[in-house]
PDB file of C-alpha atoms in Angstrom:
ATOM      1  CA  GLN A   1      23.717   9.377  13.907  1.00 69.00           C
ATOM      2  CA  LYS A   2      21.615   7.052  11.747  1.00 79.00           C
ATOM      3  CA  GLU A   3      22.361   3.330  11.755  1.00 90.00           C
ATOM      4  CA  VAL A   4      22.676   3.328   7.960  1.00 94.00           C
ATOM      5  CA  GLU A   5      24.172   6.247   6.045  1.00 94.00           C
ATOM      6  CA  GLN A   6      23.807   6.707   2.293  1.00 94.00           C
ATOM      7  CA  ASP A   7      24.557   9.720   0.116  1.00 89.00           C
ATOM      8  CA  PRO A   8      21.263  10.860  -1.449  1.00 86.00           C
ATOM      9  CA  GLY A   9      22.892  12.095  -4.673  1.00 87.00           C
ATOM     10  CA  PRO A  10      21.745  12.701  -7.344  1.00 93.00           C
ATOM     11  CA  LEU A  11      24.429  10.790  -9.185  1.00 96.00           C
ATOM     12  CA  SER A  12      24.446  11.525 -12.909  1.00 97.00           C
ATOM     13  CA  VAL A  13      26.414   9.302 -15.301  1.00 97.00           C
ATOM     14  CA  PRO A  14      26.536   8.845 -19.082  1.00 98.00           C
ATOM     15  CA  GLU A  15      25.147   5.661 -20.605  1.00 98.00           C
ATOM     16  CA  GLY A  16      27.688   2.838 -20.522  1.00 98.00           C
ATOM     17  CA  ALA A  17      29.544   4.132 -17.454  1.00 98.00           C
ATOM     18  CA  ILE A  18      29.999   2.219 -14.216  1.00 98.00           C
ATOM     19  CA  VAL A  19      27.770   3.371 -11.368  1.00 97.00           C
ATOM     20  CA  SER A  20      29.248   3.053  -7.892  1.00 97.00           C
ATOM     21  CA  LEU A  21      26.967   3.270  -4.862  1.00 97.00           C
ATOM     22  CA  ASN A  22      27.761   2.718  -1.216  1.00 97.00           C
ATOM     23  CA  CYS A  23      26.440   2.702   2.331  1.00 97.00           C
ATOM     24  CA  THR A  24      28.036   2.682   5.739  1.00 97.00           C
ATOM     25  CA  TYR A  25      26.413   1.200   8.812  1.00 96.00           C
ATOM     26  CA  SER A  26      27.066   1.170  12.527  1.00 94.00           C
ATOM     27  CA  ASN A  27      25.369  -2.013  13.785  1.00 92.00           C
ATOM     28  CA  SER A  28      27.882  -4.850  13.705  1.00 91.00           C
ATOM     29  CA  ALA A  29      25.045  -7.366  14.226  1.00 89.00           C
ATOM     30  CA  PHE A  30      23.791  -6.921  10.657  1.00 91.00           C
ATOM     31  CA  GLN A  31      24.298 -10.177   8.724  1.00 90.00           C
ATOM     32  CA  TYR A  32      22.366  -9.660   5.490  1.00 91.00           C
ATOM     33  CA  PHE A  33      22.877  -6.694   3.208  1.00 94.00           C
ATOM     34  CA  MET A  34      20.330  -5.823   0.579  1.00 95.00           C
ATOM     35  CA  TRP A  35      19.948  -3.432  -2.304  1.00 97.00           C
ATOM     36  CA  TYR A  36      16.524  -2.260  -3.385  1.00 97.00           C
ATOM     37  CA  ARG A  37      15.721  -0.314  -6.554  1.00 97.00           C
ATOM     38  CA  GLN A  38      12.849   2.164  -6.581  1.00 97.00           C
ATOM     39  CA  TYR A  39      11.513   3.776  -9.731  1.00 97.00           C
ATOM     40  CA  SER A  40       9.681   7.077  -9.451  1.00 95.00           C
ATOM     41  CA  ARG A  41       6.232   6.691  -7.831  1.00 94.00           C
ATOM     42  CA  LYS A  42       6.708   2.931  -7.452  1.00 96.00           C
ATOM     43  CA  GLY A  43       7.449   0.717  -4.479  1.00 96.00           C
ATOM     44  CA  PRO A  44      10.985  -0.568  -3.852  1.00 97.00           C
ATOM     45  CA  GLU A  45      11.921  -3.946  -5.339  1.00 96.00           C
ATOM     46  CA  LEU A  46      14.669  -6.222  -4.088  1.00 94.00           C
ATOM     47  CA  LEU A  47      17.595  -6.140  -6.499  1.00 96.00           C
ATOM     48  CA  MET A  48      20.042  -8.431  -4.725  1.00 93.00           C
ATOM     49  CA  TYR A  49      21.341  -9.402  -1.322  1.00 92.00           C
ATOM     50  CA  THR A  50      24.581 -10.607   0.219  1.00 92.00           C
ATOM     51  CA  TYR A  51      25.191 -12.607   3.357  1.00 88.00           C
ATOM     52  CA  SER A  52      28.152 -11.547   5.506  1.00 85.00           C
ATOM     53  CA  SER A  53      31.304 -10.328   3.774  1.00 85.00           C
ATOM     54  CA  GLY A  54      32.279 -10.871   0.183  1.00 87.00           C
ATOM     55  CA  ASN A  55      31.125 -10.231  -3.354  1.00 92.00           C
ATOM     56  CA  LYS A  56      28.069 -11.297  -5.279  1.00 94.00           C
ATOM     57  CA  GLU A  57      27.493 -10.808  -8.984  1.00 96.00           C
ATOM     58  CA  ASP A  58      24.198 -10.874 -10.874  1.00 95.00           C
ATOM     59  CA  GLY A  59      24.444  -9.855 -14.484  1.00 97.00           C
ATOM     60  CA  ARG A  60      25.560  -6.226 -14.654  1.00 98.00           C
ATOM     61  CA  PHE A  61      25.226  -5.805 -10.891  1.00 98.00           C
ATOM     62  CA  THR A  62      27.885  -6.562  -8.263  1.00 97.00           C
ATOM     63  CA  ALA A  63      27.368  -6.208  -4.513  1.00 97.00           C
ATOM     64  CA  GLN A  64      30.296  -6.040  -2.102  1.00 96.00           C
ATOM     65  CA  VAL A  65      30.335  -6.172   1.682  1.00 96.00           C
ATOM     66  CA  ASP A  66      33.276  -5.290   3.910  1.00 94.00           C
ATOM     67  CA  LYS A  67      32.111  -6.035   7.460  1.00 92.00           C
ATOM     68  CA  SER A  68      35.434  -4.969   8.977  1.00 92.00           C
ATOM     69  CA  SER A  69      34.832  -1.440   7.663  1.00 94.00           C
ATOM     70  CA  LYS A  70      31.011  -1.620   7.921  1.00 95.00           C
ATOM     71  CA  TYR A  71      30.868  -0.584   4.289  1.00 95.00           C
ATOM     72  CA  ILE A  72      28.785  -1.997   1.442  1.00 97.00           C
ATOM     73  CA  SER A  73      28.831  -1.192  -2.264  1.00 97.00           C
ATOM     74  CA  LEU A  74      26.778  -1.773  -5.375  1.00 98.00           C
ATOM     75  CA  PHE A  75      28.300  -1.475  -8.829  1.00 98.00           C
ATOM     76  CA  ILE A  76      26.308  -1.283 -12.040  1.00 98.00           C
ATOM     77  CA  ARG A  77      28.310  -2.010 -15.195  1.00 98.00           C
ATOM     78  CA  ASP A  78      27.385  -0.789 -18.658  1.00 98.00           C
ATOM     79  CA  SER A  79      24.682   1.450 -17.191  1.00 98.00           C
ATOM     80  CA  GLN A  80      21.500   2.021 -19.189  1.00 98.00           C
ATOM     81  CA  PRO A  81      18.899   4.802 -19.058  1.00 97.00           C
ATOM     82  CA  SER A  82      16.524   2.174 -17.642  1.00 97.00           C
ATOM     83  CA  ASP A  83      18.817   1.974 -14.582  1.00 98.00           C
ATOM     84  CA  SER A  84      17.753   5.516 -13.645  1.00 98.00           C
ATOM     85  CA  ALA A  85      16.123   5.046 -10.249  1.00 97.00           C
ATOM     86  CA  THR A  86      16.752   5.431  -6.542  1.00 96.00           C
ATOM     87  CA  TYR A  87      18.872   2.693  -5.012  1.00 97.00           C
ATOM     88  CA  LEU A  88      18.408   1.935  -1.325  1.00 97.00           C
ATOM     89  CA  CYS A  89      20.590  -0.224   0.857  1.00 97.00           C
ATOM     90  CA  ALA A  90      18.819  -2.114   3.615  1.00 95.00           C
ATOM     91  CA  MET A  91      19.659  -4.480   6.441  1.00 94.00           C
ATOM     92  CA  PRO A  92      17.295  -6.737   8.411  1.00 91.00           C
ATOM     93  CA  VAL A  93      17.253  -5.731  12.087  1.00 88.00           C
ATOM     94  CA  SER A  94      16.279  -9.236  13.206  1.00 79.00           C
ATOM     95  CA  ASP A  95      16.302 -12.750  11.764  1.00 73.00           C
ATOM     96  CA  SER A  96      13.339 -11.763   9.599  1.00 76.00           C
ATOM     97  CA  TRP A  97      13.828 -10.005   6.294  1.00 83.00           C
ATOM     98  CA  GLY A  98      10.682  -7.980   6.824  1.00 88.00           C
ATOM     99  CA  LYS A  99      11.808  -5.416   9.374  1.00 90.00           C
ATOM    100  CA  LEU A 100      14.509  -3.478   7.579  1.00 93.00           C
ATOM    101  CA  GLN A 101      16.750  -0.529   8.369  1.00 94.00           C
ATOM    102  CA  PHE A 102      17.022   1.452   5.142  1.00 95.00           C
ATOM    103  CA  GLY A 103      19.537   3.977   3.939  1.00 95.00           C
ATOM    104  CA  ALA A 104      18.184   7.270   2.593  1.00 93.00           C
ATOM    105  CA  GLY A 105      18.585   6.084  -1.006  1.00 95.00           C
ATOM    106  CA  THR A 106      20.798   7.415  -3.810  1.00 95.00           C
ATOM    107  CA  GLN A 107      19.120   8.821  -6.903  1.00 95.00           C
ATOM    108  CA  VAL A 108      20.876   7.691 -10.083  1.00 97.00           C
ATOM    109  CA  VAL A 109      20.358   9.324 -13.465  1.00 97.00           C
ATOM    110  CA  VAL A 110      21.830   7.644 -16.553  1.00 98.00           C
ATOM    111  CA  THR A 111      21.848   9.996 -19.513  1.00 97.00           C
ATOM    112  CA  PRO A 112      21.772   8.661 -23.109  1.00 95.00           C
TER     113      PRO A 112
ATOM    114  CA  GLY B   1       0.123 -12.792 -10.508  1.00 57.00           C
ATOM    115  CA  ALA B   2      -1.225  -9.666  -8.848  1.00 84.00           C
ATOM    116  CA  GLY B   3       1.124  -7.705  -6.654  1.00 94.00           C
ATOM    117  CA  VAL B   4       0.457  -5.737  -3.485  1.00 97.00           C
ATOM    118  CA  SER B   5      -2.367  -3.291  -4.070  1.00 98.00           C
ATOM    119  CA  GLN B   6      -2.774  -0.033  -2.136  1.00 98.00           C
ATOM    120  CA  SER B   7      -5.583   2.490  -2.195  1.00 98.00           C
ATOM    121  CA  PRO B   8      -6.008   5.312  -2.612  1.00 98.00           C
ATOM    122  CA  SER B   9      -2.858   6.101  -4.574  1.00 98.00           C
ATOM    123  CA  ASN B  10      -3.125   9.754  -3.530  1.00 98.00           C
ATOM    124  CA  LYS B  11      -4.926  11.375  -0.617  1.00 98.00           C
ATOM    125  CA  VAL B  12      -5.144  15.038   0.273  1.00 98.00           C
ATOM    126  CA  THR B  13      -6.709  15.831   3.617  1.00 98.00           C
ATOM    127  CA  GLU B  14      -7.070  18.772   5.937  1.00 98.00           C
ATOM    128  CA  LYS B  15      -5.166  18.948   9.180  1.00 98.00           C
ATOM    129  CA  GLY B  16      -7.206  17.372  11.975  1.00 98.00           C
ATOM    130  CA  LYS B  17      -9.142  14.941   9.789  1.00 98.00           C
ATOM    131  CA  ASP B  18      -8.860  11.145  10.042  1.00 98.00           C
ATOM    132  CA  VAL B  19      -7.647   9.055   7.094  1.00 98.00           C
ATOM    133  CA  GLU B  20      -7.729   5.350   6.263  1.00 98.00           C
ATOM    134  CA  LEU B  21      -5.216   3.713   3.962  1.00 98.00           C
ATOM    135  CA  ARG B  22      -5.835   0.259   2.566  1.00 98.00           C
ATOM    136  CA  CYS B  23      -3.482  -2.554   1.624  1.00 98.00           C
ATOM    137  CA  ASP B  24      -4.335  -5.755  -0.223  1.00 97.00           C
ATOM    138  CA  PRO B  25      -1.348  -8.130   0.030  1.00 96.00           C
ATOM    139  CA  ILE B  26      -0.320 -10.873  -2.367  1.00 95.00           C
ATOM    140  CA  SER B  27      -2.602 -13.873  -1.954  1.00 92.00           C
ATOM    141  CA  GLY B  28      -1.129 -16.435   0.415  1.00 90.00           C
ATOM    142  CA  HIS B  29       1.342 -14.048   2.027  1.00 92.00           C
ATOM    143  CA  THR B  30       1.022 -14.366   5.784  1.00 92.00           C
ATOM    144  CA  ALA B  31       3.190 -11.418   6.760  1.00 93.00           C
ATOM    145  CA  LEU B  32       2.273  -7.796   6.104  1.00 96.00           C
ATOM    146  CA  TYR B  33       4.264  -4.656   6.851  1.00 96.00           C
ATOM    147  CA  TRP B  34       3.623  -0.921   6.773  1.00 98.00           C
ATOM    148  CA  TYR B  35       6.440   1.518   6.091  1.00 98.00           C
ATOM    149  CA  ARG B  36       6.510   5.296   5.730  1.00 98.00           C
ATOM    150  CA  GLN B  37       8.740   7.129   3.277  1.00 97.00           C
ATOM    151  CA  SER B  38       9.314  10.823   3.788  1.00 93.00           C
ATOM    152  CA  LEU B  39      11.901  13.238   2.417  1.00 83.00           C
ATOM    153  CA  GLY B  40      13.710  13.832   5.652  1.00 70.00           C
ATOM    154  CA  GLN B  41      13.524  10.340   7.137  1.00 74.00           C
ATOM    155  CA  GLY B  42      13.763   7.860   4.277  1.00 83.00           C
ATOM    156  CA  LEU B  43      11.911   4.551   4.658  1.00 94.00           C
ATOM    157  CA  GLU B  44      10.796   3.792   8.223  1.00 95.00           C
ATOM    158  CA  PHE B  45       9.203   0.621   9.563  1.00 96.00           C
ATOM    159  CA  LEU B  46       5.826   1.180  11.204  1.00 97.00           C
ATOM    160  CA  ILE B  47       4.157  -2.145  12.022  1.00 96.00           C
ATOM    161  CA  TYR B  48       4.278  -5.859  11.204  1.00 94.00           C
ATOM    162  CA  PHE B  49       1.387  -8.334  11.029  1.00 94.00           C
ATOM    163  CA  GLN B  50       1.647 -12.102  11.109  1.00 91.00           C
ATOM    164  CA  GLY B  51      -1.803 -13.310  10.202  1.00 90.00           C
ATOM    165  CA  ASN B  52      -4.219 -11.005  12.024  1.00 90.00           C
ATOM    166  CA  SER B  53      -1.989 -10.253  14.978  1.00 91.00           C
ATOM    167  CA  ALA B  54       0.606  -7.498  15.209  1.00 89.00           C
ATOM    168  CA  PRO B  55       3.609  -8.762  17.162  1.00 89.00           C
ATOM    169  CA  ASP B  56       5.629  -5.657  16.353  1.00 92.00           C
ATOM    170  CA  LYS B  57       4.087  -2.176  16.517  1.00 94.00           C
ATOM    171  CA  SER B  58       7.306  -0.509  17.576  1.00 94.00           C
ATOM    172  CA  GLY B  59       7.508   1.863  14.611  1.00 95.00           C
ATOM    173  CA  LEU B  60       4.138   3.574  15.035  1.00 97.00           C
ATOM    174  CA  PRO B  61       5.105   7.214  15.738  1.00 96.00           C
ATOM    175  CA  SER B  62       2.219   8.110  18.046  1.00 96.00           C
ATOM    176  CA  ASP B  63      -1.105   6.848  19.372  1.00 97.00           C
ATOM    177  CA  ARG B  64      -2.816   8.658  16.497  1.00 98.00           C
ATOM    178  CA  PHE B  65      -1.628   5.805  14.295  1.00 98.00           C
ATOM    179  CA  SER B  66      -3.298   2.398  14.362  1.00 97.00           C
ATOM    180  CA  ALA B  67      -3.606  -0.540  12.024  1.00 97.00           C
ATOM    181  CA  GLU B  68      -5.607  -3.692  11.755  1.00 96.00           C
ATOM    182  CA  ARG B  69      -5.692  -6.728   9.551  1.00 96.00           C
ATOM    183  CA  THR B  70      -8.736  -8.889   9.038  1.00 90.00           C
ATOM    184  CA  GLY B  71      -9.077 -12.395   7.649  1.00 89.00           C
ATOM    185  CA  GLY B  72      -5.318 -12.638   7.361  1.00 87.00           C
ATOM    186  CA  SER B  73      -5.539 -10.508   4.249  1.00 93.00           C
ATOM    187  CA  VAL B  74      -6.499  -6.827   3.857  1.00 96.00           C
ATOM    188  CA  SER B  75      -4.976  -4.309   6.220  1.00 97.00           C
ATOM    189  CA  THR B  76      -6.013  -0.754   7.052  1.00 98.00           C
ATOM    190  CA  LEU B  77      -3.725   1.913   8.479  1.00 98.00           C
ATOM    191  CA  THR B  78      -5.639   4.678  10.220  1.00 98.00           C
ATOM    192  CA  ILE B  79      -4.248   8.071  11.121  1.00 98.00           C
ATOM    193  CA  GLN B  80      -6.416  10.151  13.435  1.00 98.00           C
ATOM    194  CA  ARG B  81      -6.302  13.940  13.720  1.00 98.00           C
ATOM    195  CA  THR B  82      -3.754  14.223  10.928  1.00 98.00           C
ATOM    196  CA  GLN B  83      -0.877  16.673  11.241  1.00 98.00           C
ATOM    197  CA  GLN B  84       1.259  18.223   8.504  1.00 96.00           C
ATOM    198  CA  GLU B  85       4.228  16.096   9.557  1.00 95.00           C
ATOM    199  CA  ASP B  86       2.175  13.010   8.635  1.00 97.00           C
ATOM    200  CA  SER B  87       2.589  13.941   4.957  1.00 97.00           C
ATOM    201  CA  ALA B  88       4.545  11.091   3.376  1.00 97.00           C
ATOM    202  CA  VAL B  89       4.211   8.044   1.155  1.00 98.00           C
ATOM    203  CA  TYR B  90       2.817   5.091   3.093  1.00 98.00           C
ATOM    204  CA  LEU B  91       4.055   1.797   1.689  1.00 98.00           C
ATOM    205  CA  CYS B  92       2.660  -1.630   2.372  1.00 98.00           C
ATOM    206  CA  ALA B  93       4.632  -4.814   1.797  1.00 97.00           C
ATOM    207  CA  SER B  94       3.899  -8.496   2.172  1.00 95.00           C
ATOM    208  CA  SER B  95       6.017 -11.595   2.338  1.00 93.00           C
ATOM    209  CA  ARG B  96       5.252 -15.281   2.162  1.00 88.00           C
ATOM    210  CA  LEU B  97       6.566 -15.882   5.662  1.00 78.00           C
ATOM    211  CA  GLY B  98       7.254 -13.543   8.534  1.00 63.00           C
ATOM    212  CA  GLN B  99      10.591 -15.090   9.284  1.00 65.00           C
ATOM    213  CA  GLY B 100      13.802 -16.044   7.641  1.00 67.00           C
ATOM    214  CA  ASP B 101      14.780 -15.222   4.098  1.00 73.00           C
ATOM    215  CA  SER B 102      11.385 -14.287   2.758  1.00 80.00           C
ATOM    216  CA  PRO B 103      11.768 -11.049   0.777  1.00 87.00           C
ATOM    217  CA  LEU B 104       9.328  -8.174   0.883  1.00 92.00           C
ATOM    218  CA  HIS B 105       7.065  -7.283  -2.040  1.00 94.00           C
ATOM    219  CA  PHE B 106       6.061  -3.639  -1.877  1.00 97.00           C
ATOM    220  CA  GLY B 107       2.992  -1.896  -3.220  1.00 98.00           C
ATOM    221  CA  ASN B 108       3.263   1.475  -4.939  1.00 97.00           C
ATOM    222  CA  GLY B 109       2.169   3.363  -1.859  1.00 98.00           C
ATOM    223  CA  THR B 110      -0.381   5.959  -0.866  1.00 98.00           C
ATOM    224  CA  ARG B 111       0.904   9.530  -1.155  1.00 98.00           C
ATOM    225  CA  LEU B 112      -0.658  11.432   1.766  1.00 98.00           C
ATOM    226  CA  THR B 113      -0.675  15.220   1.812  1.00 98.00           C
ATOM    227  CA  VAL B 114      -1.974  17.013   4.881  1.00 98.00           C
ATOM    228  CA  THR B 115      -2.826  20.676   4.221  1.00 97.00           C
TER     229      THR B 115
END
């Protein structure tokens, strides 16, 4: 079993809908929880991160962490075609943010 | 400013040949990382450099893989005697520091195909 599980999709939604993405993890030592966005043939870019449990909002994006269930979520409100990308959850395996355990990534397609 | 630069962007090689992949990190970033992204495995950590030294090589899959970094800047990942299972996108990332909350900046990768 992988340490981080993520449904690969694809997830297809109409423009304006809410996109809901999630990951489960097994390592209770994870403290930071990150979401990366990766456009086709590009490198991943950090979208947002959360420390420990709770919610964090940044514009149309909301990240949630439930450490008791080892479950994290990313919501995208008012989705746009430009949000079409692969979204990867990631957790640092040490106190450095450089060595990350990634989920498989979920491909999102927002149709106009 | 300029981001992380990787070359070549695509590489096709025959099984058994050696390949070299290059990474030019963001200027001033002391930490450099190599990751591999393949269809079956997702993104996997390979190796981490702090300056010119590599304190963490734990992700290198076999002794056919090696990497070096010179002058605290450019890094080269070398794969000897390539195998078909080495086909993947090799991503390089750099960060300002190799510790704490210093996020990674990824390049666009080198897409390696071994025929």
